[in-house]
Amino acid sequence: MKYTTLLTTLFAVGAMASQCHPQYPCCSGCDVIYTDTDGEWGVENYDWCFIDSNRCHGGGNCSPAFQSQGYQCCSNNNCNIVYQDGTGNWGVENNQWCGLSYNCGNTPTTRTTTRTTTRTTTTTTRRPAQTSDNFFENELYSNFKFQGEVDTSIAKLSGQLQEKAKKVKYVPTAAWLAWEGATNEVPQYLNEAGDKTVVFVLYMIPTRDCNANASVGGSGSLDKYKGYVDNIYNTINRYPNSRIVMILEPDTIGNLVTANNDNCRNVQNMHKQALSYAISKFGTQSNVRVYLDAAHGAWLNSHADRTAQVIAEILRNAGNGKIRGISTNISNYQQVSDEYQYHQNLNRALESQGFRGMKFIVDTSRNGQNVTAAFSRNNTWCNFKGAGLGPRPQANPNPNMPLLDAYMWIKTPGEADGSATGSRADPVCARQDSLQGAPDAGSWFHDYFVMLLQNANPAF
Ligand SMILES: *[C@@H]1O[C@H](CO)[C@@H](O)[C@H](O)[C@H]1NC(C)=O
Ligand SMILES: *[C@@H]1O[C@H](CO)[C@@H](O)[C@H](O)[C@H]1NC(C)=O
Ligand SMILES: *[C@@H]1O[C@H](CO)[C@@H](O)[C@H](O)[C@H]1NC(C)=O
Ligand SMILES: *[C@@H]1O[C@H](CO)[C@@H](O)[C@H](O)[C@H]1NC(C)=O
């Protein structure tokens, strides 16, 4: 810190170690007079004191270098080092990276490990936007949240399985925008990704998951949903050099086509309007490629014509918004060859509606094992036993499948599909062929991750 501007006569009174700083006392107030690489400083009793960020900012006391990258301090009692780099020691809390507190001895270090995570790739140099329309041909961003989740499993594993988990950690996965606060995470993802392609999944439609209970939620109303979309749209406008894939609303088309309960039927018009609105915004941004989700072949292949009609109606009401294509098999376990049949059927049906040139992406996060026979018995979509991590994300994966833009890990493999207990309990998650012990949908399910890892194909 700099002493020059303060009453230097008082400097000698100085140093006193505290929980806030190795040499200075904690401030009793929160007024920041000065900020340097150590952190935030105040002045009290005519001397420097160190701002107690635990009290003032609700976090631990860590270097502002973490905060300037958009991360919070870990809580003071968390000294569990998950990662080290030039910024210091990193921990993970609530599936987020956080900076470990000074009281863990976390003074800035020199680079201590070879660094392959995405955080350091946040650079100011950016390549100009690429020319290919298939953004999966670009390097894909590896999601910090997934890394943090896998880290919690790495800590519980040992031996070969642990080594494998360390590799899985860096596989690119989609970032889900599925709760109110997620709009605030968009800048963080875009900053971290730099010129890599970020794949977002928008999953916030009102009365989400109207046909089941595991993932109920979403925006409170269509207007709130529009606000959510606008917020993300405006953020993206501030990152014109980013390359973004936006996958829209898994399950919604499936429910629009086959909804057989009032809960879904009552919201059909609203769901169509919501999708049209999202496409009218993201589908006009030159650095965004939109893929509308269309469930999976086992669900909709026999309804391909009806599916194409619904999609066509949504696109016609989307103003100037365009989609690049369709995503399928999100969170499911279908084999690519089966999905591709669905892609071909749906493509033909869309062509007859006047929508040509659609591309497809398929979620391969959990389809490494062919569980089709067992799965089709009960369609247990929740934490299905026997599944394995599938093919790694890849652009244009198969020359025999020219409609395919990419394999992508869209579902975050290892996050639960739902739980058999609690307020969001879903009976499907209580079945024999669903792995038991799951937390709520979206939370990390270590046992399921281990199963997916053991069954991975290709293996890690
Ligand atoms: C969801 O929960 C509601 C109320 O708790 C219940 O009536 C309904 O049957 C559940 N739906 C499913 C698909 O389990
Ligand atoms: C999609 O999921 C189903 C299982 O529901 C699976 O049979 C199919 O192969 C998957 N498709 C792709 C392309 O992964
Ligand atoms: C997956 O299993 C099903 C049922 O056993 C079989 O019909 C199908 O051909 C298999 N698919 C692949 C890609 O192996
Ligand atoms: C499939 O569902 C049937 C009827 O709901 C049930 O009796 C059977 O145990 C289920 N199979 C598995 C493997 O859970």
Short mmCIF file of C-alpha atoms and ligand atoms in Angstrom, two decimals:
data_model
loop_
_atom_site.label_atom_id
_atom_site.label_comp_id
_atom_site.label_asym_id
_atom_site.label_seq_id
_atom_site.Cartn_x
_atom_site.Cartn_y
_atom_site.Cartn_z
CA MET A 1 0.00 0.00 0.00
CA LYS A 2 0.98 3.58 -0.36
CA TYR A 3 1.65 5.66 2.71
CA THR A 4 2.43 8.91 1.03
CA THR A 5 -0.96 10.48 1.09
CA LEU A 6 -1.68 9.84 4.71
CA LEU A 7 -0.36 11.52 7.81
CA THR A 8 3.00 9.86 7.73
CA THR A 9 3.68 10.83 11.32
CA LEU A 10 1.22 8.25 12.37
CA PHE A 11 2.81 5.53 10.34
CA ALA A 12 5.02 4.37 13.13
CA VAL A 13 2.03 3.71 15.34
CA GLY A 14 1.02 1.27 12.73
CA ALA A 15 1.28 -2.32 12.40
CA MET A 16 -0.97 -4.66 14.20
CA ALA A 17 -1.95 -8.05 12.86
CA SER A 18 -5.64 -8.87 12.72
CA GLN A 19 -7.96 -11.36 11.12
CA CYS A 20 -8.33 -8.84 8.30
CA HIS A 21 -4.70 -8.31 7.44
CA PRO A 22 -1.34 -9.68 8.58
CA GLN A 23 -0.14 -6.24 9.69
CA TYR A 24 -3.15 -3.99 10.16
CA PRO A 25 -6.25 -3.91 12.32
CA CYS A 26 -9.75 -4.41 10.96
CA CYS A 27 -11.69 -1.21 10.36
CA SER A 28 -14.80 -0.94 12.44
CA GLY A 29 -16.54 0.92 9.60
CA CYS A 30 -16.83 0.16 5.91
CA ASP A 31 -15.67 3.44 4.31
CA VAL A 32 -13.04 2.71 1.70
CA ILE A 33 -10.36 5.40 1.44
CA TYR A 34 -7.89 3.59 -0.70
CA THR A 35 -7.63 0.32 -2.67
CA ASP A 36 -4.47 -1.48 -3.64
CA THR A 37 -3.32 -4.99 -4.38
CA ASP A 38 -3.81 -5.99 -0.76
CA GLY A 39 -7.39 -4.89 -0.71
CA GLU A 40 -9.48 -2.05 0.64
CA TRP A 41 -8.23 0.35 3.27
CA GLY A 42 -9.95 2.72 5.59
CA VAL A 43 -8.67 5.27 8.07
CA GLU A 44 -9.63 5.16 11.70
CA ASN A 45 -8.04 6.80 14.73
CA TYR A 46 -5.71 8.57 12.32
CA ASP A 47 -4.26 5.34 11.01
CA TRP A 48 -4.81 2.84 8.24
CA CYS A 49 -7.08 -0.05 8.92
CA PHE A 50 -8.09 -2.88 6.63
CA ILE A 51 -11.71 -3.13 5.54
CA ASP A 52 -13.38 -6.21 6.97
CA SER A 53 -14.87 -7.48 3.74
CA ASN A 54 -16.54 -10.33 5.56
CA ARG A 55 -18.67 -7.81 7.41
CA CYS A 56 -18.81 -5.10 4.75
CA HIS A 57 -19.24 -7.29 1.68
CA GLY A 58 -20.61 -10.46 3.18
CA GLY A 59 -17.60 -12.51 2.18
CA GLY A 60 -14.16 -13.41 3.49
CA ASN A 61 -11.12 -11.18 3.28
CA CYS A 62 -9.32 -11.88 0.08
CA SER A 63 -7.26 -10.06 -2.45
CA PRO A 64 -9.26 -7.64 -4.60
CA ALA A 65 -7.58 -9.34 -7.55
CA PHE A 66 -10.29 -12.00 -7.20
CA GLN A 67 -13.06 -9.45 -7.08
CA SER A 68 -11.74 -7.53 -10.05
CA GLN A 69 -12.16 -10.72 -12.06
CA GLY A 70 -15.75 -10.96 -10.94
CA TYR A 71 -15.33 -13.47 -8.11
CA GLN A 72 -16.21 -13.19 -4.46
CA CYS A 73 -14.13 -14.07 -1.45
CA CYS A 74 -14.73 -17.48 0.08
CA SER A 75 -16.05 -17.50 3.61
CA ASN A 76 -13.38 -17.02 6.25
CA ASN A 77 -13.45 -20.57 7.57
CA ASN A 78 -12.98 -22.11 4.13
CA CYS A 79 -9.28 -22.75 3.52
CA ASN A 80 -9.72 -25.61 1.08
CA ILE A 81 -7.41 -24.89 -1.86
CA VAL A 82 -8.94 -26.13 -5.11
CA TYR A 83 -6.73 -24.25 -7.47
CA GLN A 84 -3.70 -21.98 -7.38
CA ASP A 85 -2.52 -19.40 -9.83
CA GLY A 86 -1.01 -15.95 -10.01
CA THR A 87 -4.08 -14.45 -8.39
CA GLY A 88 -3.70 -16.64 -5.34
CA ASN A 89 -5.51 -19.65 -3.94
CA TRP A 90 -8.98 -20.46 -5.18
CA GLY A 91 -11.75 -22.34 -3.47
CA VAL A 92 -15.23 -23.35 -4.55
CA GLU A 93 -18.43 -22.45 -2.75
CA ASN A 94 -21.98 -22.90 -4.02
CA ASN A 95 -20.51 -24.21 -7.25
CA GLN A 96 -18.65 -20.95 -7.84
CA TRP A 97 -14.98 -20.15 -7.74
CA CYS A 98 -14.07 -17.91 -4.84
CA GLY A 99 -10.86 -16.37 -3.55
CA LEU A 100 -9.54 -17.90 -0.34
CA SER A 101 -9.21 -15.53 2.55
CA TYR A 102 -5.98 -13.98 3.78
CA ASN A 103 -6.33 -15.89 7.01
CA CYS A 104 -5.66 -19.07 5.02
CA GLY A 105 -2.21 -17.69 4.26
CA ASN A 106 -3.40 -16.73 0.80
CA THR A 107 -0.92 -14.12 -0.15
CA PRO A 108 -0.48 -13.67 -3.87
CA THR A 109 1.81 -16.35 -5.22
CA THR A 110 3.64 -16.81 -8.41
CA ARG A 111 2.14 -19.25 -10.82
CA THR A 112 2.37 -22.61 -9.16
CA THR A 113 0.65 -24.92 -11.57
CA THR A 114 0.36 -25.37 -15.23
CA ARG A 115 -2.78 -23.68 -16.00
CA THR A 116 -5.40 -25.02 -18.28
CA THR A 117 -8.58 -23.61 -16.87
CA THR A 118 -10.36 -20.90 -18.67
CA ARG A 119 -9.94 -18.21 -16.10
CA THR A 120 -6.56 -17.05 -17.31
CA THR A 121 -7.67 -17.12 -20.88
CA THR A 122 -9.62 -13.96 -20.19
CA THR A 123 -7.49 -11.78 -22.34
CA THR A 124 -7.93 -8.51 -24.03
CA THR A 125 -6.76 -9.72 -27.39
CA ARG A 126 -9.63 -10.97 -29.40
CA ARG A 127 -9.74 -12.37 -32.83
CA PRO A 128 -12.21 -10.81 -35.22
CA ALA A 129 -15.45 -12.71 -35.56
CA GLN A 130 -14.97 -15.87 -37.53
CA THR A 131 -16.61 -16.43 -40.83
CA SER A 132 -18.08 -19.88 -40.28
CA ASP A 133 -21.67 -19.83 -39.19
CA ASN A 134 -21.12 -22.95 -37.18
CA PHE A 135 -19.78 -21.51 -33.95
CA PHE A 136 -18.87 -24.98 -32.73
CA GLU A 137 -15.95 -24.92 -35.18
CA ASN A 138 -14.43 -22.36 -32.87
CA GLU A 139 -12.76 -23.40 -29.61
CA LEU A 140 -15.41 -23.97 -26.95
CA TYR A 141 -15.41 -22.39 -23.53
CA SER A 142 -15.03 -24.74 -20.57
CA ASN A 143 -17.48 -23.69 -17.89
CA PHE A 144 -16.15 -22.64 -14.48
CA LYS A 145 -19.25 -23.89 -12.70
CA PHE A 146 -18.85 -27.38 -14.06
CA GLN A 147 -15.18 -27.28 -13.13
CA GLY A 148 -16.10 -26.35 -9.57
CA GLU A 149 -18.69 -29.12 -9.38
CA VAL A 150 -16.29 -31.74 -10.70
CA ASP A 151 -13.74 -30.49 -8.19
CA THR A 152 -16.06 -31.43 -5.36
CA SER A 153 -16.13 -34.96 -6.74
CA ILE A 154 -12.38 -35.04 -7.39
CA ALA A 155 -11.93 -34.31 -3.69
CA LYS A 156 -13.94 -37.41 -2.80
CA LEU A 157 -12.34 -39.73 -5.32
CA SER A 158 -8.95 -41.39 -5.43
CA GLY A 159 -6.77 -43.39 -7.77
CA GLN A 160 -7.69 -43.89 -11.39
CA LEU A 161 -11.20 -42.55 -11.07
CA GLN A 162 -9.85 -39.34 -9.63
CA GLU A 163 -7.40 -39.00 -12.53
CA LYS A 164 -10.27 -39.47 -14.97
CA ALA A 165 -12.40 -36.91 -13.20
CA LYS A 166 -9.57 -34.40 -13.55
CA LYS A 167 -9.83 -34.77 -17.31
CA VAL A 168 -13.61 -34.52 -17.40
CA LYS A 169 -13.35 -31.24 -15.57
CA TYR A 170 -12.17 -29.41 -18.68
CA VAL A 171 -14.70 -30.75 -21.16
CA PRO A 172 -16.76 -27.81 -22.41
CA THR A 173 -20.33 -27.83 -21.11
CA ALA A 174 -23.18 -25.44 -21.66
CA ALA A 175 -23.91 -22.67 -19.17
CA TRP A 176 -27.52 -22.76 -18.00
CA LEU A 177 -29.36 -19.48 -17.55
CA ALA A 178 -32.11 -20.90 -15.42
CA TRP A 179 -32.70 -18.68 -12.39
CA GLU A 180 -33.37 -14.97 -11.85
CA GLY A 181 -29.80 -14.14 -10.86
CA ALA A 182 -28.30 -15.88 -13.87
CA THR A 183 -28.50 -12.70 -15.92
CA ASN A 184 -25.75 -11.32 -13.69
CA GLU A 185 -23.51 -14.24 -14.58
CA VAL A 186 -23.61 -13.57 -18.31
CA PRO A 187 -20.85 -10.92 -18.26
CA GLN A 188 -18.67 -13.25 -16.22
CA TYR A 189 -19.05 -16.05 -18.73
CA LEU A 190 -18.37 -13.72 -21.64
CA ASN A 191 -15.33 -12.19 -19.98
CA GLU A 192 -13.90 -15.58 -19.19
CA ALA A 193 -14.59 -17.00 -22.60
CA GLY A 194 -12.84 -14.26 -24.54
CA ASP A 195 -12.89 -15.42 -28.12
CA LYS A 196 -14.06 -18.94 -27.33
CA THR A 197 -17.63 -19.92 -28.06
CA VAL A 198 -19.93 -19.85 -25.05
CA VAL A 199 -22.93 -22.14 -25.21
CA PHE A 200 -25.85 -20.86 -23.14
CA VAL A 201 -29.07 -22.68 -22.42
CA LEU A 202 -31.99 -20.38 -21.72
CA TYR A 203 -34.30 -22.30 -19.40
CA MET A 204 -36.55 -19.78 -17.77
CA ILE A 205 -39.86 -19.94 -19.60
CA PRO A 206 -42.85 -19.34 -17.29
CA THR A 207 -44.48 -22.57 -16.06
CA ARG A 208 -41.37 -24.43 -17.07
CA ASP A 209 -41.59 -28.22 -17.07
CA CYS A 210 -45.40 -28.07 -17.09
CA ASN A 211 -45.62 -31.83 -17.56
CA ALA A 212 -43.48 -32.84 -14.59
CA ASN A 213 -42.49 -31.45 -11.25
CA ALA A 214 -38.75 -31.84 -11.07
CA SER A 215 -37.77 -28.57 -12.76
CA VAL A 216 -40.82 -26.42 -12.10
CA GLY A 217 -40.06 -22.76 -11.98
CA GLY A 218 -39.07 -20.18 -14.53
CA SER A 219 -40.12 -16.56 -14.78
CA GLY A 220 -43.24 -15.49 -12.92
CA SER A 221 -44.96 -14.16 -16.04
CA LEU A 222 -44.47 -13.59 -19.75
CA ASP A 223 -43.51 -9.97 -19.07
CA LYS A 224 -40.90 -11.01 -16.56
CA TYR A 225 -39.57 -13.51 -19.07
CA LYS A 226 -39.27 -10.77 -21.69
CA GLY A 227 -37.37 -8.69 -19.17
CA TYR A 228 -35.04 -11.61 -18.53
CA VAL A 229 -34.44 -12.03 -22.26
CA ASP A 230 -33.92 -8.27 -22.71
CA ASN A 231 -31.41 -8.20 -19.90
CA ILE A 232 -29.29 -10.94 -21.50
CA TYR A 233 -29.75 -9.44 -24.96
CA ASN A 234 -28.48 -6.07 -23.73
CA THR A 235 -25.49 -7.66 -22.05
CA ILE A 236 -24.58 -9.51 -25.23
CA ASN A 237 -24.74 -6.21 -27.13
CA ARG A 238 -21.88 -5.03 -24.97
CA TYR A 239 -19.75 -7.98 -26.12
CA PRO A 240 -19.87 -7.71 -29.90
CA ASN A 241 -16.75 -9.85 -30.32
CA SER A 242 -18.03 -12.76 -28.28
CA ARG A 243 -19.31 -15.83 -30.03
CA ILE A 244 -22.42 -17.19 -28.44
CA VAL A 245 -24.67 -20.17 -28.97
CA MET A 246 -28.10 -19.74 -27.41
CA ILE A 247 -30.15 -22.89 -26.93
CA LEU A 248 -33.76 -22.10 -26.22
CA GLU A 249 -35.93 -23.78 -23.65
CA PRO A 250 -35.51 -27.55 -23.48
CA ASP A 251 -38.81 -29.45 -23.13
CA THR A 252 -41.04 -26.61 -24.30
CA ILE A 253 -41.54 -27.78 -27.89
CA GLY A 254 -42.00 -31.32 -26.66
CA ASN A 255 -44.71 -30.22 -24.28
CA LEU A 256 -46.33 -28.02 -26.94
CA VAL A 257 -46.58 -30.97 -29.28
CA THR A 258 -47.65 -33.72 -26.93
CA ALA A 259 -49.04 -31.94 -23.87
CA ASN A 260 -51.76 -34.07 -22.44
CA ASN A 261 -52.52 -32.27 -19.22
CA ASP A 262 -54.32 -28.99 -18.51
CA ASN A 263 -51.29 -27.52 -16.87
CA CYS A 264 -49.49 -27.59 -20.23
CA ARG A 265 -52.47 -26.97 -22.46
CA ASN A 266 -53.38 -23.76 -20.64
CA VAL A 267 -50.03 -22.19 -21.36
CA GLN A 268 -49.53 -23.20 -24.99
CA ASN A 269 -50.10 -19.75 -26.46
CA MET A 270 -47.97 -18.11 -23.86
CA HIS A 271 -45.16 -20.59 -24.46
CA LYS A 272 -45.25 -19.93 -28.19
CA GLN A 273 -45.15 -16.19 -27.60
CA ALA A 274 -42.25 -16.55 -25.21
CA LEU A 275 -40.21 -18.57 -27.71
CA SER A 276 -41.03 -16.18 -30.55
CA TYR A 277 -39.94 -13.28 -28.40
CA ALA A 278 -36.63 -14.88 -27.45
CA ILE A 279 -35.93 -15.64 -31.12
CA SER A 280 -36.92 -12.11 -32.15
CA LYS A 281 -34.15 -10.81 -29.88
CA PHE A 282 -31.27 -13.31 -29.94
CA GLY A 283 -32.00 -14.29 -33.52
CA THR A 284 -31.10 -10.80 -34.72
CA GLN A 285 -27.72 -10.58 -32.99
CA SER A 286 -24.88 -11.21 -35.40
CA ASN A 287 -22.69 -12.87 -32.78
CA VAL A 288 -25.38 -15.26 -31.56
CA ARG A 289 -26.45 -18.55 -33.12
CA VAL A 290 -29.81 -19.71 -31.87
CA TYR A 291 -30.88 -23.34 -31.65
CA LEU A 292 -34.44 -24.05 -30.64
CA ASP A 293 -34.72 -27.20 -28.59
CA ALA A 294 -36.99 -29.92 -29.94
CA ALA A 295 -36.80 -32.64 -27.28
CA HIS A 296 -35.58 -35.95 -28.69
CA GLY A 297 -36.42 -38.57 -31.22
CA ALA A 298 -37.86 -41.04 -28.77
CA TRP A 299 -40.34 -38.35 -27.77
CA LEU A 300 -41.14 -36.56 -31.03
CA ASN A 301 -39.92 -38.54 -34.02
CA SER A 302 -43.37 -39.98 -34.58
CA HIS A 303 -44.74 -36.41 -34.39
CA ALA A 304 -42.21 -34.79 -36.71
CA ASP A 305 -44.83 -33.09 -38.90
CA ARG A 306 -46.71 -31.63 -35.96
CA THR A 307 -43.40 -30.55 -34.42
CA ALA A 308 -42.44 -28.75 -37.62
CA GLN A 309 -45.80 -26.96 -37.68
CA VAL A 310 -45.34 -25.71 -34.14
CA ILE A 311 -41.78 -24.58 -34.85
CA ALA A 312 -42.86 -22.87 -38.07
CA GLU A 313 -45.57 -20.94 -36.26
CA ILE A 314 -43.10 -19.78 -33.64
CA LEU A 315 -40.58 -18.68 -36.29
CA ARG A 316 -43.20 -16.79 -38.29
CA ASN A 317 -44.03 -14.77 -35.19
CA ALA A 318 -40.42 -14.00 -34.38
CA GLY A 319 -40.04 -10.81 -36.41
CA ASN A 320 -36.62 -10.68 -38.01
CA GLY A 321 -35.23 -13.28 -35.66
CA LYS A 322 -33.66 -16.34 -37.22
CA ILE A 323 -32.50 -19.61 -35.81
CA ARG A 324 -29.48 -21.56 -36.95
CA GLY A 325 -31.13 -24.83 -36.11
CA ILE A 326 -32.50 -27.28 -33.61
CA SER A 327 -31.01 -28.96 -30.58
CA THR A 328 -32.11 -32.39 -29.48
CA ASN A 329 -31.61 -34.97 -26.79
CA ILE A 330 -30.84 -32.51 -24.03
CA SER A 331 -30.59 -34.38 -20.76
CA ASN A 332 -31.56 -37.59 -22.45
CA TYR A 333 -29.74 -40.78 -23.29
CA GLN A 334 -30.54 -41.41 -26.97
CA GLN A 335 -28.04 -42.80 -29.46
CA VAL A 336 -26.86 -40.36 -32.10
CA SER A 337 -27.97 -42.60 -34.94
CA ASP A 338 -31.54 -42.59 -33.62
CA GLU A 339 -31.50 -38.87 -33.12
CA TYR A 340 -30.19 -38.35 -36.60
CA GLN A 341 -33.22 -40.12 -38.03
CA TYR A 342 -35.34 -37.67 -36.11
CA HIS A 343 -33.21 -34.78 -37.43
CA GLN A 344 -33.77 -35.93 -40.99
CA ASN A 345 -37.50 -36.32 -40.50
CA LEU A 346 -37.85 -33.01 -38.78
CA ASN A 347 -35.71 -31.31 -41.41
CA ARG A 348 -37.92 -32.63 -44.19
CA ALA A 349 -41.02 -31.50 -42.33
CA LEU A 350 -39.53 -28.05 -41.74
CA GLU A 351 -38.57 -27.75 -45.39
CA SER A 352 -42.15 -28.39 -46.35
CA GLN A 353 -43.06 -25.50 -44.03
CA GLY A 354 -40.61 -23.32 -45.94
CA PHE A 355 -37.74 -23.41 -43.44
CA ARG A 356 -34.65 -24.72 -45.21
CA GLY A 357 -31.08 -25.24 -44.19
CA MET A 358 -31.70 -26.07 -40.53
CA LYS A 359 -28.74 -27.54 -38.65
CA PHE A 360 -28.86 -29.77 -35.62
CA ILE A 361 -26.88 -30.21 -32.45
CA VAL A 362 -27.20 -33.13 -30.14
CA ASP A 363 -26.50 -33.51 -26.47
CA THR A 364 -23.98 -36.31 -26.02
CA SER A 365 -23.24 -35.65 -22.36
CA ARG A 366 -24.89 -38.84 -21.18
CA ASN A 367 -25.39 -41.12 -24.14
CA GLY A 368 -22.08 -43.03 -24.05
CA GLN A 369 -23.86 -46.26 -23.21
CA ASN A 370 -26.66 -47.56 -25.37
CA VAL A 371 -29.42 -47.77 -22.80
CA THR A 372 -32.17 -47.52 -25.38
CA ALA A 373 -33.67 -50.93 -24.63
CA ALA A 374 -33.81 -50.45 -20.88
CA PHE A 375 -34.80 -46.80 -21.17
CA SER A 376 -37.69 -47.39 -23.52
CA ARG A 377 -39.29 -49.78 -21.01
CA ASN A 378 -40.27 -47.01 -18.61
CA ASN A 379 -38.82 -43.79 -20.07
CA THR A 380 -37.30 -43.00 -16.73
CA TRP A 381 -35.76 -39.64 -17.67
CA CYS A 382 -34.64 -39.00 -14.10
CA ASN A 383 -31.08 -40.01 -13.15
CA PHE A 384 -31.37 -43.13 -15.28
CA LYS A 385 -29.13 -45.94 -14.10
CA GLY A 386 -26.51 -47.31 -16.47
CA ALA A 387 -25.91 -44.15 -18.48
CA GLY A 388 -22.38 -43.00 -19.25
CA LEU A 389 -20.63 -39.86 -20.45
CA GLY A 390 -20.82 -39.78 -24.24
CA PRO A 391 -18.78 -38.45 -27.14
CA ARG A 392 -16.89 -35.22 -26.45
CA PRO A 393 -18.15 -31.96 -27.89
CA GLN A 394 -17.10 -31.68 -31.49
CA ALA A 395 -18.05 -29.70 -34.58
CA ASN A 396 -19.24 -31.53 -37.70
CA PRO A 397 -18.73 -34.87 -35.98
CA ASN A 398 -19.77 -37.20 -38.74
CA PRO A 399 -19.42 -36.74 -42.51
CA ASN A 400 -22.34 -39.12 -42.93
CA MET A 401 -24.53 -36.79 -40.90
CA PRO A 402 -24.24 -33.48 -42.74
CA LEU A 403 -27.16 -31.93 -40.86
CA LEU A 404 -25.21 -32.16 -37.62
CA ASP A 405 -23.41 -28.98 -36.55
CA ALA A 406 -22.06 -30.55 -33.41
CA TYR A 407 -22.03 -32.87 -30.49
CA MET A 408 -22.22 -30.84 -27.33
CA TRP A 409 -22.43 -31.55 -23.63
CA ILE A 410 -25.54 -29.51 -23.02
CA LYS A 411 -26.96 -31.13 -19.92
CA THR A 412 -24.36 -30.70 -17.20
CA PRO A 413 -23.51 -34.35 -16.61
CA GLY A 414 -23.48 -35.01 -12.87
CA GLU A 415 -26.22 -32.52 -12.05
CA ALA A 416 -29.38 -34.26 -10.90
CA ASP A 417 -32.48 -34.40 -13.07
CA GLY A 418 -34.67 -34.29 -10.02
CA SER A 419 -35.19 -35.83 -6.65
CA ALA A 420 -37.48 -38.43 -5.12
CA THR A 421 -37.85 -36.39 -1.93
CA GLY A 422 -38.48 -32.83 -0.86
CA SER A 423 -40.88 -30.17 -2.13
CA ARG A 424 -40.00 -30.82 -5.77
CA ALA A 425 -40.16 -34.61 -5.49
CA ASP A 426 -40.99 -36.33 -8.74
CA PRO A 427 -42.27 -39.91 -8.70
CA VAL A 428 -40.18 -40.76 -11.78
CA CYS A 429 -37.08 -40.14 -9.67
CA ALA A 430 -38.25 -42.74 -7.13
CA ARG A 431 -38.32 -45.61 -9.62
CA GLN A 432 -36.04 -48.60 -9.39
CA ASP A 433 -34.19 -47.67 -12.55
CA SER A 434 -33.43 -44.16 -11.27
CA LEU A 435 -30.32 -43.82 -9.11
CA GLN A 436 -31.46 -42.99 -5.58
CA GLY A 437 -30.12 -40.38 -3.23
CA ALA A 438 -30.42 -37.49 -5.69
CA PRO A 439 -30.65 -33.85 -4.62
CA ASP A 440 -33.03 -31.46 -6.43
CA ALA A 441 -32.75 -30.92 -10.17
CA GLY A 442 -29.67 -28.94 -11.09
CA SER A 443 -27.72 -29.75 -7.92
CA TRP A 444 -24.55 -31.81 -8.08
CA PHE A 445 -25.14 -35.52 -7.63
CA HIS A 446 -21.76 -37.06 -6.88
CA ASP A 447 -22.87 -40.70 -7.10
CA TYR A 448 -24.45 -40.09 -10.48
CA PHE A 449 -21.33 -38.36 -11.73
CA VAL A 450 -19.23 -41.34 -10.63
CA MET A 451 -21.58 -43.70 -12.45
CA LEU A 452 -21.40 -41.60 -15.62
CA LEU A 453 -17.63 -41.50 -15.35
CA GLN A 454 -17.32 -45.26 -14.87
CA ASN A 455 -19.59 -45.84 -17.86
CA ALA A 456 -17.99 -43.18 -20.05
CA ASN A 457 -17.71 -44.14 -23.70
CA PRO A 458 -15.25 -43.18 -25.07
CA ALA A 459 -13.54 -43.74 -21.73
CA PHE A 460 -11.44 -41.07 -20.08
C1 LIG B 1 -46.94 -32.28 -9.47
O1 LIG B 1 -47.35 -31.82 -8.22
C2 LIG B 1 -48.75 -31.58 -8.15
C3 LIG B 1 -49.08 -30.94 -6.83
O2 LIG B 1 -48.17 -31.28 -5.85
C4 LIG B 1 -49.49 -32.89 -8.35
O3 LIG B 1 -50.90 -32.69 -8.29
C5 LIG B 1 -49.12 -33.44 -9.72
O4 LIG B 1 -49.73 -34.71 -9.91
C6 LIG B 1 -47.62 -33.59 -9.86
N1 LIG B 1 -47.32 -33.92 -11.25
C7 LIG B 1 -46.53 -34.90 -11.60
C8 LIG B 1 -46.32 -35.10 -13.05
O5 LIG B 1 -45.98 -35.62 -10.80
C1 LIG B 2 -31.21 -38.90 -27.53
O1 LIG B 2 -31.74 -39.58 -26.41
C2 LIG B 2 -32.31 -40.85 -26.66
C3 LIG B 2 -32.80 -41.45 -25.38
O2 LIG B 2 -33.88 -40.75 -24.91
C4 LIG B 2 -31.27 -41.79 -27.33
O3 LIG B 2 -31.88 -43.02 -27.67
C5 LIG B 2 -30.72 -41.11 -28.60
O4 LIG B 2 -29.73 -41.88 -29.12
C6 LIG B 2 -30.18 -39.74 -28.28
N1 LIG B 2 -29.81 -39.13 -29.48
C7 LIG B 2 -28.63 -38.65 -29.67
C8 LIG B 2 -28.40 -38.04 -30.98
O5 LIG B 2 -27.79 -38.65 -28.82
C1 LIG B 3 -28.94 -49.44 -29.19
O1 LIG B 3 -29.72 -50.46 -28.65
C2 LIG B 3 -30.92 -50.70 -29.37
C3 LIG B 3 -31.74 -51.67 -28.59
O2 LIG B 3 -30.98 -52.68 -28.05
C4 LIG B 3 -30.60 -51.17 -30.75
O3 LIG B 3 -31.79 -51.39 -31.47
C5 LIG B 3 -29.79 -50.09 -31.44
O4 LIG B 3 -29.39 -50.52 -32.71
C6 LIG B 3 -28.58 -49.73 -30.63
N1 LIG B 3 -27.98 -48.54 -31.22
C7 LIG B 3 -26.69 -48.41 -31.41
C8 LIG B 3 -26.23 -47.18 -32.04
O5 LIG B 3 -25.91 -49.29 -31.08
C1 LIG B 4 -41.14 -49.94 -14.80
O1 LIG B 4 -42.45 -49.57 -14.46
C2 LIG B 4 -43.24 -50.62 -13.98
C3 LIG B 4 -44.66 -50.12 -13.78
O2 LIG B 4 -44.65 -48.78 -13.39
C4 LIG B 4 -42.65 -51.16 -12.69
O3 LIG B 4 -43.41 -52.26 -12.20
C5 LIG B 4 -41.23 -51.62 -12.97
O4 LIG B 4 -40.61 -52.01 -11.77
C6 LIG B 4 -40.44 -50.50 -13.58
N1 LIG B 4 -39.13 -50.98 -13.96
C7 LIG B 4 -38.04 -50.51 -13.42
C8 LIG B 4 -36.78 -51.11 -13.90
O5 LIG B 4 -38.03 -49.62 -12.59
#
